[in-house]
Amino acid sequence: MRTISTDEIIKNIKEMCIEANYYLSDDMKQKIDHACQMEESPLGRQILSQLEENMQIAEDNQIPICQDTGMAVVFLKIGQDVHIEGMNLEDAVNEGIRQGYVEGYLRKSVVGDPLLRKNTEDNTPGIIHYEIVPGENIEITVAPKGFGSENMSRVYMLKPADGIDGVKEAVLDAVKLAGPNACPPLVVGVGIGGTFEKCALLAKKALTRDTNVHNSIPYVKEMEEDILEKINNMGIGPAGLGGRITALAVNIETYPTHIAGLPVAVNMCCHVNRHKSRII
């Protein structure tokens, strides 16, 4: 049994909120650089070049890559042999978010009531997902999610007979309906299976996977590649102004489901696909 203090959890989450908003991950930098080389539209290349310049300015000046610093989504994989000492864990996670967004001068975008709309002024509460796993460590992933792309996300409750073709059509439909509103070039997270809420969680988690790593299931990997090609044949292009590169990656996660259903969620993310992970 290993004891981990909530002070350590708070400190790490604070730092991760700031880092995720200031620095884009290496895989995303590589994807955007490759997109600059592959884009056929002169305007599209100019936009992608500006995105790269923007990333460098953010890193050099320690400012957010995007003004929408998102709602903090936190994934916790908690080892079953860990004893957490200190304050309530959920309170600790939110305290880490609060400190990160206040000390990092990140935009506070969370309202305390979805209809009354009063800002909480510290970007809390976050969205927290817990998973109990073997071991004596805690793996934390912080993924600030902007809502320009989040608002373009969708859930489709397909019939089993719709099959692989139906799933592909659903993803392409979501991208087409999003058009320029999700701030392309995109990373498209797709969750297939489970239930109404499970497929949405799978799609969210898919966005945190390295974009250079495909799903380990061969037919799912083929789907990722095929859907990405079809998206990039739509002509939406960077910033929705036309071109070859509408999406940088399609990440799919799957889960067992009921005999009567085929739930599919499509979680859109703009090129600022932010996520940081640490193990403590």
mmCIF file of C-alpha atoms in Angstrom:
data_model
loop_
_atom_site.group_PDB
_atom_site.id
_atom_site.type_symbol
_atom_site.label_atom_id
_atom_site.label_comp_id
_atom_site.label_asym_id
_atom_site.label_seq_id
_atom_site.Cartn_x
_atom_site.Cartn_y
_atom_site.Cartn_z
ATOM 1 C CA MET A 1 0.000 0.000 0.000
ATOM 2 C CA ARG A 2 1.381 3.388 -1.052
ATOM 3 C CA THR A 3 0.186 6.709 0.350
ATOM 4 C CA ILE A 4 -0.177 9.720 -1.943
ATOM 5 C CA SER A 5 -1.049 13.133 -0.551
ATOM 6 C CA THR A 6 -3.709 15.242 -2.225
ATOM 7 C CA ASP A 7 -1.174 18.098 -2.049
ATOM 8 C CA GLU A 8 0.840 16.256 -4.689
ATOM 9 C CA ILE A 9 -2.262 15.718 -6.822
ATOM 10 C CA ILE A 10 -3.144 19.425 -6.596
ATOM 11 C CA LYS A 11 0.379 20.500 -7.557
ATOM 12 C CA ASN A 12 0.526 18.215 -10.594
ATOM 13 C CA ILE A 13 -2.913 19.145 -11.900
ATOM 14 C CA LYS A 14 -2.138 22.850 -11.514
ATOM 15 C CA GLU A 15 1.055 22.485 -13.549
ATOM 16 C CA MET A 16 -0.623 20.287 -16.167
ATOM 17 C CA CYS A 17 -3.465 22.771 -16.744
ATOM 18 C CA ILE A 18 -0.912 25.467 -17.497
ATOM 19 C CA GLU A 19 1.389 23.298 -19.618
ATOM 20 C CA ALA A 20 -1.452 21.865 -21.698
ATOM 21 C CA ASN A 21 -2.610 25.365 -22.596
ATOM 22 C CA TYR A 22 0.874 26.764 -23.352
ATOM 23 C CA TYR A 23 2.459 23.851 -25.230
ATOM 24 C CA LEU A 24 1.001 21.600 -27.890
ATOM 25 C CA SER A 25 2.130 17.961 -27.703
ATOM 26 C CA ASP A 26 4.933 16.770 -29.993
ATOM 27 C CA ASP A 27 2.639 14.519 -32.032
ATOM 28 C CA MET A 28 0.324 17.442 -32.805
ATOM 29 C CA LYS A 29 3.258 19.650 -33.801
ATOM 30 C CA GLN A 30 4.440 16.910 -36.154
ATOM 31 C CA LYS A 31 0.964 16.526 -37.670
ATOM 32 C CA ILE A 32 0.622 20.247 -38.354
ATOM 33 C CA ASP A 33 4.119 20.420 -39.828
ATOM 34 C CA HIS A 34 3.298 17.468 -42.103
ATOM 35 C CA ALA A 35 -0.018 19.102 -43.032
ATOM 36 C CA CYS A 36 1.881 22.217 -44.169
ATOM 37 C CA GLN A 37 3.846 20.053 -46.585
ATOM 38 C CA MET A 38 0.821 18.115 -47.850
ATOM 39 C CA GLU A 39 -1.693 20.961 -48.219
ATOM 40 C CA GLU A 40 -2.355 21.770 -51.879
ATOM 41 C CA SER A 41 -4.173 25.082 -51.387
ATOM 42 C CA PRO A 42 -1.919 28.183 -51.114
ATOM 43 C CA LEU A 43 -4.389 29.759 -48.676
ATOM 44 C CA GLY A 44 -4.519 26.527 -46.702
ATOM 45 C CA ARG A 45 -0.702 26.431 -46.467
ATOM 46 C CA GLN A 46 -0.696 30.041 -45.301
ATOM 47 C CA ILE A 47 -3.221 29.250 -42.556
ATOM 48 C CA LEU A 48 -1.275 26.203 -41.392
ATOM 49 C CA SER A 49 1.922 28.268 -41.339
ATOM 50 C CA GLN A 50 0.169 30.847 -39.189
ATOM 51 C CA LEU A 51 -0.947 28.095 -36.796
ATOM 52 C CA GLU A 52 2.676 27.000 -36.439
ATOM 53 C CA GLU A 53 3.757 30.595 -35.815
ATOM 54 C CA ASN A 54 1.003 30.966 -33.218
ATOM 55 C CA MET A 55 2.202 27.835 -31.399
ATOM 56 C CA GLN A 56 5.745 29.180 -31.266
ATOM 57 C CA ILE A 57 4.593 32.564 -29.946
ATOM 58 C CA ALA A 58 2.570 30.836 -27.218
ATOM 59 C CA GLU A 59 5.570 28.746 -26.185
ATOM 60 C CA ASP A 60 8.050 31.631 -26.279
ATOM 61 C CA ASN A 61 5.827 34.115 -24.436
ATOM 62 C CA GLN A 62 4.180 31.626 -22.047
ATOM 63 C CA ILE A 63 0.651 32.437 -23.148
ATOM 64 C CA PRO A 64 -2.249 30.186 -24.213
ATOM 65 C CA ILE A 65 -2.203 28.679 -27.705
ATOM 66 C CA CYS A 66 -5.907 29.558 -27.980
ATOM 67 C CA GLN A 67 -8.003 32.139 -26.141
ATOM 68 C CA ASP A 68 -10.533 29.390 -25.321
ATOM 69 C CA THR A 69 -8.580 27.580 -22.633
ATOM 70 C CA GLY A 70 -11.393 25.097 -22.332
ATOM 71 C CA MET A 71 -13.242 23.228 -19.641
ATOM 72 C CA ALA A 72 -10.783 21.016 -17.786
ATOM 73 C CA VAL A 73 -11.413 17.306 -18.357
ATOM 74 C CA VAL A 74 -9.407 15.104 -15.989
ATOM 75 C CA PHE A 75 -8.928 11.346 -16.333
ATOM 76 C CA LEU A 76 -7.676 9.569 -13.198
ATOM 77 C CA LYS A 77 -6.391 6.001 -13.281
ATOM 78 C CA ILE A 78 -6.047 5.147 -9.604
ATOM 79 C CA GLY A 79 -4.043 2.114 -8.542
ATOM 80 C CA GLN A 80 -6.044 -0.122 -6.223
ATOM 81 C CA ASP A 81 -3.053 -0.254 -3.852
ATOM 82 C CA VAL A 82 -2.991 3.521 -3.371
ATOM 83 C CA HIS A 83 -4.157 5.235 -0.205
ATOM 84 C CA ILE A 84 -5.034 8.888 -0.806
ATOM 85 C CA GLU A 85 -4.301 11.071 2.185
ATOM 86 C CA GLY A 86 -5.588 14.605 2.785
ATOM 87 C CA MET A 87 -8.689 16.307 1.459
ATOM 88 C CA ASN A 88 -11.528 14.800 -0.558
ATOM 89 C CA LEU A 89 -10.136 13.661 -3.920
ATOM 90 C CA GLU A 90 -12.695 15.482 -6.059
ATOM 91 C CA ASP A 91 -12.109 18.690 -4.106
ATOM 92 C CA ALA A 92 -8.358 18.240 -4.610
ATOM 93 C CA VAL A 93 -8.738 17.835 -8.386
ATOM 94 C CA ASN A 94 -10.848 20.978 -8.570
ATOM 95 C CA GLU A 95 -8.368 22.853 -6.390
ATOM 96 C CA GLY A 96 -5.610 21.907 -8.845
ATOM 97 C CA ILE A 97 -7.741 23.200 -11.708
ATOM 98 C CA ARG A 98 -8.524 26.402 -9.806
ATOM 99 C CA GLN A 99 -4.870 27.103 -9.058
ATOM 100 C CA GLY A 100 -3.802 26.309 -12.611
ATOM 101 C CA TYR A 101 -6.347 28.585 -14.246
ATOM 102 C CA VAL A 102 -5.851 31.447 -11.792
ATOM 103 C CA GLU A 103 -2.044 31.338 -11.573
ATOM 104 C CA GLY A 104 -1.643 30.601 -15.292
ATOM 105 C CA TYR A 105 -3.885 33.534 -16.277
ATOM 106 C CA LEU A 106 -6.066 31.170 -18.285
ATOM 107 C CA ARG A 107 -9.550 32.203 -19.368
ATOM 108 C CA LYS A 108 -12.254 31.172 -16.935
ATOM 109 C CA SER A 109 -15.068 29.732 -19.034
ATOM 110 C CA VAL A 110 -17.191 27.684 -16.625
ATOM 111 C CA VAL A 111 -20.635 28.792 -15.472
ATOM 112 C CA GLY A 112 -22.049 27.318 -12.271
ATOM 113 C CA ASP A 113 -25.537 26.707 -13.638
ATOM 114 C CA PRO A 114 -26.145 25.765 -17.301
ATOM 115 C CA LEU A 115 -29.180 28.073 -17.544
ATOM 116 C CA LEU A 116 -28.517 30.927 -15.093
ATOM 117 C CA ARG A 117 -24.992 31.295 -16.577
ATOM 118 C CA LYS A 118 -23.055 32.912 -13.684
ATOM 119 C CA ASN A 119 -19.311 32.409 -14.131
ATOM 120 C CA THR A 120 -17.567 30.524 -11.309
ATOM 121 C CA GLU A 121 -14.506 32.730 -11.936
ATOM 122 C CA ASP A 122 -11.908 29.960 -11.505
ATOM 123 C CA ASN A 123 -12.878 27.465 -14.237
ATOM 124 C CA THR A 124 -14.167 24.907 -11.744
ATOM 125 C CA PRO A 125 -15.668 22.433 -11.482
ATOM 126 C CA GLY A 126 -13.871 20.247 -13.973
ATOM 127 C CA ILE A 127 -15.150 17.076 -15.602
ATOM 128 C CA ILE A 128 -13.575 14.153 -13.750
ATOM 129 C CA HIS A 129 -13.472 10.510 -14.852
ATOM 130 C CA TYR A 130 -12.241 7.826 -12.445
ATOM 131 C CA GLU A 131 -10.867 4.392 -13.231
ATOM 132 C CA ILE A 132 -9.518 1.864 -10.712
ATOM 133 C CA VAL A 133 -6.535 -0.088 -12.074
ATOM 134 C CA PRO A 134 -3.914 -2.477 -10.644
ATOM 135 C CA GLY A 135 -0.823 -0.996 -8.990
ATOM 136 C CA GLU A 136 0.209 1.724 -6.576
ATOM 137 C CA ASN A 137 0.378 4.779 -8.831
ATOM 138 C CA ILE A 138 -2.055 7.414 -10.048
ATOM 139 C CA GLU A 139 -2.009 8.329 -13.740
ATOM 140 C CA ILE A 140 -3.452 11.759 -14.405
ATOM 141 C CA THR A 141 -4.440 13.085 -17.823
ATOM 142 C CA VAL A 142 -5.581 16.694 -18.086
ATOM 143 C CA ALA A 143 -7.346 17.582 -21.335
ATOM 144 C CA PRO A 144 -8.702 21.166 -21.544
ATOM 145 C CA LYS A 145 -11.537 21.076 -24.081
ATOM 146 C CA GLY A 146 -12.569 24.167 -26.015
ATOM 147 C CA PHE A 147 -16.210 24.464 -26.951
ATOM 148 C CA GLY A 148 -15.973 25.661 -30.532
ATOM 149 C CA SER A 149 -15.266 22.060 -31.448
ATOM 150 C CA GLU A 150 -17.143 20.499 -28.511
ATOM 151 C CA ASN A 151 -20.374 22.098 -29.724
ATOM 152 C CA MET A 152 -19.989 20.288 -33.067
ATOM 153 C CA SER A 153 -19.798 16.835 -31.457
ATOM 154 C CA ARG A 154 -22.586 14.286 -31.876
ATOM 155 C CA VAL A 155 -23.978 10.944 -30.702
ATOM 156 C CA TYR A 156 -25.645 8.555 -33.160
ATOM 157 C CA MET A 157 -27.690 5.584 -31.951
ATOM 158 C CA LEU A 158 -27.328 3.344 -34.987
ATOM 159 C CA LYS A 159 -28.902 -0.034 -35.675
ATOM 160 C CA PRO A 160 -26.607 -3.095 -35.621
ATOM 161 C CA ALA A 161 -27.397 -3.658 -39.300
ATOM 162 C CA ASP A 162 -25.824 -0.278 -40.128
ATOM 163 C CA GLY A 163 -22.431 -1.889 -39.499
ATOM 164 C CA ILE A 164 -19.060 -0.434 -40.463
ATOM 165 C CA ASP A 165 -20.477 1.550 -43.381
ATOM 166 C CA GLY A 166 -23.053 3.132 -41.096
ATOM 167 C CA VAL A 167 -20.371 4.141 -38.613
ATOM 168 C CA LYS A 168 -18.294 5.737 -41.359
ATOM 169 C CA GLU A 169 -21.318 7.630 -42.667
ATOM 170 C CA ALA A 170 -22.075 8.926 -39.164
ATOM 171 C CA VAL A 171 -18.534 10.253 -38.679
ATOM 172 C CA LEU A 172 -18.498 11.887 -42.104
ATOM 173 C CA ASP A 173 -21.921 13.396 -41.439
ATOM 174 C CA ALA A 174 -20.668 14.929 -38.190
ATOM 175 C CA VAL A 175 -17.625 16.439 -39.903
ATOM 176 C CA LYS A 176 -19.712 17.772 -42.782
ATOM 177 C CA LEU A 177 -22.231 19.373 -40.419
ATOM 178 C CA ALA A 178 -19.397 20.912 -38.399
ATOM 179 C CA GLY A 179 -17.831 22.500 -41.487
ATOM 180 C CA PRO A 180 -15.644 25.440 -40.451
ATOM 181 C CA ASN A 181 -17.256 25.778 -37.006
ATOM 182 C CA ALA A 182 -14.997 23.245 -35.280
ATOM 183 C CA CYS A 183 -11.849 25.175 -36.348
ATOM 184 C CA PRO A 184 -10.221 22.678 -38.725
ATOM 185 C CA PRO A 185 -7.796 21.035 -39.176
ATOM 186 C CA LEU A 186 -9.400 18.606 -36.765
ATOM 187 C CA VAL A 187 -8.604 15.616 -34.661
ATOM 188 C CA VAL A 188 -11.711 13.435 -34.693
ATOM 189 C CA GLY A 189 -12.310 11.201 -31.675
ATOM 190 C CA VAL A 190 -14.773 8.369 -32.261
ATOM 191 C CA GLY A 191 -16.305 6.033 -29.698
ATOM 192 C CA ILE A 192 -18.130 2.902 -30.868
ATOM 193 C CA GLY A 193 -20.103 0.591 -28.590
ATOM 194 C CA GLY A 194 -21.140 0.542 -24.955
ATOM 195 C CA THR A 195 -24.184 2.666 -24.195
ATOM 196 C CA PHE A 196 -25.320 6.233 -24.897
ATOM 197 C CA GLU A 197 -22.906 7.698 -22.342
ATOM 198 C CA LYS A 198 -20.095 5.161 -22.755
ATOM 199 C CA CYS A 199 -19.535 5.843 -26.447
ATOM 200 C CA ALA A 200 -19.220 9.571 -25.690
ATOM 201 C CA LEU A 201 -16.587 8.859 -23.037
ATOM 202 C CA LEU A 202 -14.717 6.614 -25.472
ATOM 203 C CA ALA A 203 -14.706 9.404 -28.054
ATOM 204 C CA LYS A 204 -13.349 11.871 -25.500
ATOM 205 C CA LYS A 205 -10.600 9.470 -24.424
ATOM 206 C CA ALA A 206 -9.740 8.815 -28.071
ATOM 207 C CA LEU A 207 -8.669 12.450 -28.393
ATOM 208 C CA THR A 208 -5.958 11.908 -25.760
ATOM 209 C CA ARG A 209 -4.286 9.128 -27.741
ATOM 210 C CA ASP A 210 -1.066 9.986 -29.603
ATOM 211 C CA THR A 211 -2.163 10.837 -33.144
ATOM 212 C CA ASN A 212 0.735 8.793 -34.542
ATOM 213 C CA VAL A 213 -0.631 5.627 -32.894
ATOM 214 C CA HIS A 214 -3.466 3.691 -34.519
ATOM 215 C CA ASN A 215 -5.963 1.419 -32.787
ATOM 216 C CA SER A 216 -4.416 -2.005 -32.221
ATOM 217 C CA ILE A 217 -7.410 -3.832 -33.781
ATOM 218 C CA PRO A 218 -6.626 -4.236 -37.505
ATOM 219 C CA TYR A 219 -10.107 -3.519 -38.897
ATOM 220 C CA VAL A 220 -10.454 -0.451 -36.633
ATOM 221 C CA LYS A 221 -7.072 0.828 -37.821
ATOM 222 C CA GLU A 222 -8.329 0.463 -41.414
ATOM 223 C CA MET A 223 -11.445 2.444 -40.484
ATOM 224 C CA GLU A 224 -9.319 5.249 -39.022
ATOM 225 C CA GLU A 225 -7.289 5.485 -42.210
ATOM 226 C CA ASP A 226 -10.284 5.261 -44.542
ATOM 227 C CA ILE A 227 -12.353 7.845 -42.660
ATOM 228 C CA LEU A 228 -9.390 10.252 -42.515
ATOM 229 C CA GLU A 229 -8.920 9.976 -46.277
ATOM 230 C CA LYS A 230 -12.624 10.564 -46.909
ATOM 231 C CA ILE A 231 -12.670 13.592 -44.584
ATOM 232 C CA ASN A 232 -9.703 15.071 -46.408
ATOM 233 C CA ASN A 233 -11.501 14.649 -49.714
ATOM 234 C CA MET A 234 -14.364 16.886 -48.525
ATOM 235 C CA GLY A 235 -12.571 20.103 -49.435
ATOM 236 C CA ILE A 236 -13.372 21.906 -46.167
ATOM 237 C CA GLY A 237 -9.698 22.600 -45.539
ATOM 238 C CA PRO A 238 -7.832 24.625 -42.885
ATOM 239 C CA ALA A 239 -10.146 27.138 -41.178
ATOM 240 C CA GLY A 240 -12.910 25.914 -43.497
ATOM 241 C CA LEU A 241 -11.515 27.996 -46.374
ATOM 242 C CA GLY A 242 -10.919 25.089 -48.722
ATOM 243 C CA GLY A 243 -8.039 22.719 -49.182
ATOM 244 C CA ARG A 244 -6.828 19.192 -48.681
ATOM 245 C CA ILE A 245 -6.243 19.009 -44.928
ATOM 246 C CA THR A 246 -9.516 19.058 -43.018
ATOM 247 C CA ALA A 247 -8.409 16.539 -40.378
ATOM 248 C CA LEU A 248 -5.030 15.597 -38.958
ATOM 249 C CA ALA A 249 -6.116 12.283 -37.433
ATOM 250 C CA VAL A 250 -9.075 10.037 -36.689
ATOM 251 C CA ASN A 251 -8.779 8.106 -33.410
ATOM 252 C CA ILE A 252 -11.333 5.362 -32.750
ATOM 253 C CA GLU A 253 -11.970 3.451 -29.518
ATOM 254 C CA THR A 254 -14.421 0.557 -29.189
ATOM 255 C CA TYR A 255 -16.245 -1.280 -26.387
ATOM 256 C CA PRO A 256 -18.689 -4.224 -26.198
ATOM 257 C CA THR A 257 -22.349 -3.305 -26.621
ATOM 258 C CA HIS A 258 -25.895 -4.699 -26.491
ATOM 259 C CA ILE A 259 -27.223 -6.981 -29.247
ATOM 260 C CA ALA A 260 -29.860 -4.382 -30.132
ATOM 261 C CA GLY A 261 -27.626 -1.326 -30.489
ATOM 262 C CA LEU A 262 -24.657 0.338 -32.150
ATOM 263 C CA PRO A 263 -23.922 3.614 -30.330
ATOM 264 C CA VAL A 264 -21.435 5.937 -32.027
ATOM 265 C CA ALA A 265 -20.082 9.224 -30.654
ATOM 266 C CA VAL A 266 -18.006 11.742 -32.590
ATOM 267 C CA ASN A 267 -16.048 14.174 -30.414
ATOM 268 C CA MET A 268 -14.559 16.956 -32.507
ATOM 269 C CA CYS A 269 -11.366 18.727 -31.562
ATOM 270 C CA CYS A 270 -9.655 21.608 -33.336
ATOM 271 C CA HIS A 271 -5.907 21.569 -34.038
ATOM 272 C CA VAL A 272 -5.370 22.705 -30.418
ATOM 273 C CA ASN A 273 -5.826 19.134 -29.191
ATOM 274 C CA ARG A 274 -4.508 19.661 -25.663
ATOM 275 C CA HIS A 275 -3.641 16.927 -23.211
ATOM 276 C CA LYS A 276 -0.902 16.225 -20.673
ATOM 277 C CA SER A 277 -0.337 12.999 -18.741
ATOM 278 C CA ARG A 278 1.740 12.229 -15.650
ATOM 279 C CA ILE A 279 2.171 9.262 -13.353
ATOM 280 C CA ILE A 280 2.640 9.921 -9.639
#
